[in-house]
Amino acid sequence: MAVSWRNWLANEGVKHLCLFIWLSLNVLLFWKAFLLYNQGPEYHYLHQMLGLGLCLSRASASVLNLNCSLILLPMCRTLLAYLRGSQKVPSRRTRRLLDKSRTFHITCGVTICIFSGVHVAAHLVNALNFSVNYNEDFTELNAARYRDEDPRKLLFTTVPGLTGVGMVLVLFLMITASTYAIRVSNYDIFWYTHNLFFVFYMLLMLHVSGGLLKYQANLDTHPPGCININGTRYQNIHLPNYRSEHFHESFPGGLSKPDELTQNRSVNICMEEPRFQANFPQTWLWISGPLCLYCAERLYRCIRSNKPVTIISVISHPSDVMEIRMIKENFKARPGQYIILHCPSVSALENHPFTLTMCPTETKATFGVHLKIVGDWTERFRDLLLPPSNQDSEILPVIQSRKYPKDDWKPYKLRRLYFIWVCRDIQSFRWFADLLCVLHNKFWQENRPDYVNIQLYLSQTDGIQKIIGEKYQALNSRLFIGRPRWKLLFDEIAKCNRGKTVGVFCCGPNSISKTLHKLSNRNNSYGTRFEYNKESFS
């Protein structure tokens, strides 16, 4: 399947450019920190004591600082919605990139997990080296109190050690609860453990305040590897770039001839003992801004959604689908947008996004969504709104609604719509069949029967079936058995829209999404460009 560079750049260009910039930043920070702690004179004595573990721990910490700050930005939904819906971002490709915010959030999370493993392993080696390579000449530099001290004491009796263990436990809970199996089986576990990120960041703030790793503060008066005035050499290395002081006095240890000292330009004389100082913590500089921004957004969301909506009707449809119609004061929305429903009676913290299937108009303030009962939250929500008939209960307006604007498509004129729906059984069509029939009849009355091309596919069946009901006759003629032949469909659309741009919008499983994504990037002989869009609630 030949790839069209024009289509690929339209669908993937900006995304891969941002990915390249992000990767470059990670590599740059890692390499810069690694070289600093490996070759920097201020860390010479610390490097002699800890070795490679020092370089890896600090280099991985630099990557963690970057990603711990970036991982919060994709979750600032109100800010992203403002950028997406306003003219601040004029490019439609860039606005579509904002729909990838959840993917970027996951990418940063995976990176944090990987480099946290590197960071932890390096510090375990450092704890061992602090104990084994204890140096009585540098008592300030030693984290251990004596030679061969149990390294476990450094882990469980110091602030960096205890907070590090705590962060590892919190991160482990967040990782395991983020797996697909747990998210599907029990979303509450995922949601509650993910909110432990507040604990993670508080521990991170404390973690960097321990000051175990120190640098030398007096390089001018004590170059690394210099000779002490009593004849002791701290390290036998060649450091020609540092300041040398040549004396013509006689020194112990065989350096009694002035010519021997003056002719050897690599000898450095110590003017004083080395002084060590704890590094200024930089992590808070990385994460304080995004963390404050995210907290402010959460507060803004809470204030904005504080006024509940009024549920005016709840309709039960076939195939475990429930329709909710609501009213909220001063609520405005456009087709294609979504709302986030939060029901405190179901879950105190959990909320879920749902695409609007009915939008308010100038004459009618009602808006609504359709929910398919597929998880524990929707099951409890259904039981609350549709209790058994023998129970006398009242439906209270406890749902909180949050609106996030999306792209403004007014400058673009829709010429034709291909609506393709794939379901496993015939009953899955029925909850949406009435609306499709109304839409079909409307365009027939307006003499535009080809404006919407409806194709329904039944993927699993023992024989030809029909949607029961005389009023569904128009849909029965558009019902096909099997799966769509996507390649032929794309070729047909490209042929009918030569040299034009066709938007592809997918709402479905990943298998179909990947197929449509590849076909959108495929080359065609008609010069048609397909712009792929996946439904995103980010």
GROMACS .gro file of N, CA and C in nm, residues 69-84 101 105 289-298 301 404 538:
model
   93
   69SER      N    1   0.680   1.759   3.431
   69SER     CA    2   0.617   1.889   3.405
   69SER      C    3   0.524   1.883   3.284
   70LEU      N    4   0.564   1.808   3.180
   70LEU     CA    5   0.483   1.802   3.058
   70LEU      C    6   0.360   1.716   3.073
   71ILE      N    7   0.364   1.616   3.161
   71ILE     CA    8   0.254   1.521   3.170
   71ILE      C    9   0.125   1.585   3.220
   72LEU      N   10   0.136   1.698   3.289
   72LEU     CA   11   0.017   1.764   3.341
   72LEU      C   12  -0.052   1.850   3.236
   73LEU      N   13   0.024   1.902   3.140
   73LEU     CA   14  -0.034   1.995   3.043
   73LEU      C   15  -0.144   1.933   2.957
   74PRO      N   16  -0.131   1.806   2.908
   74PRO     CA   17  -0.241   1.750   2.829
   74PRO      C   18  -0.369   1.731   2.908
   75MET      N   19  -0.362   1.733   3.042
   75MET     CA   20  -0.482   1.717   3.123
   75MET      C   21  -0.549   1.850   3.156
   76CYS      N   22  -0.493   1.961   3.109
   76CYS     CA   23  -0.558   2.092   3.126
   76CYS      C   24  -0.661   2.109   3.015
   77ARG      N   25  -0.774   2.046   3.032
   77ARG     CA   26  -0.872   2.036   2.923
   77ARG      C   27  -0.932   2.172   2.887
   78THR      N   28  -0.956   2.255   2.986
   78THR     CA   29  -1.014   2.385   2.957
   78THR      C   30  -0.920   2.471   2.874
   79LEU      N   31  -0.793   2.467   2.906
   79LEU     CA   32  -0.694   2.542   2.829
   79LEU      C   33  -0.684   2.489   2.687
   80LEU      N   34  -0.681   2.357   2.671
   80LEU     CA   35  -0.674   2.299   2.538
   80LEU      C   36  -0.799   2.331   2.457
   81ALA      N   37  -0.914   2.328   2.525
   81ALA     CA   38  -1.039   2.360   2.455
   81ALA      C   39  -1.041   2.505   2.409
   82TYR      N   40  -0.987   2.593   2.492
   82TYR     CA   41  -0.980   2.734   2.452
   82TYR      C   42  -0.890   2.753   2.331
   83LEU      N   43  -0.776   2.686   2.331
   83LEU     CA   44  -0.686   2.696   2.217
   83LEU      C   45  -0.747   2.634   2.092
   84ARG      N   46  -0.817   2.522   2.110
   84ARG     CA   47  -0.875   2.452   1.996
   84ARG      C   48  -0.991   2.531   1.936
  101SER      N   49  -0.369   1.487   2.275
  101SER     CA   50  -0.314   1.520   2.407
  101SER      C   51  -0.313   1.399   2.499
  105HIS      N   52   0.006   1.237   2.685
  105HIS     CA   53   0.004   1.212   2.830
  105HIS      C   54   0.052   1.070   2.861
  289GLY      N   55   0.510   2.537   3.792
  289GLY     CA   56   0.423   2.606   3.697
  289GLY      C   57   0.311   2.518   3.646
  290PRO      N   58   0.342   2.402   3.582
  290PRO     CA   59   0.234   2.314   3.535
  290PRO      C   60   0.143   2.264   3.647
  291LEU      N   61   0.200   2.239   3.766
  291LEU     CA   62   0.117   2.190   3.876
  291LEU      C   63   0.019   2.297   3.923
  292CYS      N   64   0.065   2.422   3.934
  292CYS     CA   65  -0.025   2.531   3.972
  292CYS      C   66  -0.131   2.554   3.864
  293LEU      N   67  -0.091   2.544   3.738
  293LEU     CA   68  -0.186   2.562   3.628
  293LEU      C   69  -0.294   2.455   3.633
  294TYR      N   70  -0.253   2.330   3.656
  294TYR     CA   71  -0.350   2.222   3.660
  294TYR      C   72  -0.443   2.237   3.781
  295CYS      N   73  -0.389   2.273   3.896
  295CYS     CA   74  -0.473   2.291   4.016
  295CYS      C   75  -0.572   2.405   3.995
  296ALA      N   76  -0.525   2.514   3.931
  296ALA     CA   77  -0.616   2.625   3.903
  296ALA      C   78  -0.728   2.583   3.809
  297GLU      N   79  -0.693   2.499   3.711
  297GLU     CA   80  -0.796   2.452   3.619
  297GLU      C   81  -0.897   2.361   3.688
  298ARG      N   82  -0.849   2.272   3.774
  298ARG     CA   83  -0.941   2.186   3.849
  298ARG      C   84  -1.035   2.269   3.935
  301ARG      N   85  -1.290   2.431   3.699
  301ARG     CA   86  -1.391   2.333   3.657
  301ARG      C   87  -1.493   2.310   3.767
  404TYR      N   88  -1.686   2.168   2.671
  404TYR     CA   89  -1.556   2.201   2.614
  404TYR      C   90  -1.574   2.224   2.464
  538SER      N   91  -1.016   1.441   2.480
  538SER     CA   92  -0.908   1.507   2.551
  538SER      C   93  -0.927   1.658   2.550
   0.00000   0.00000   0.00000
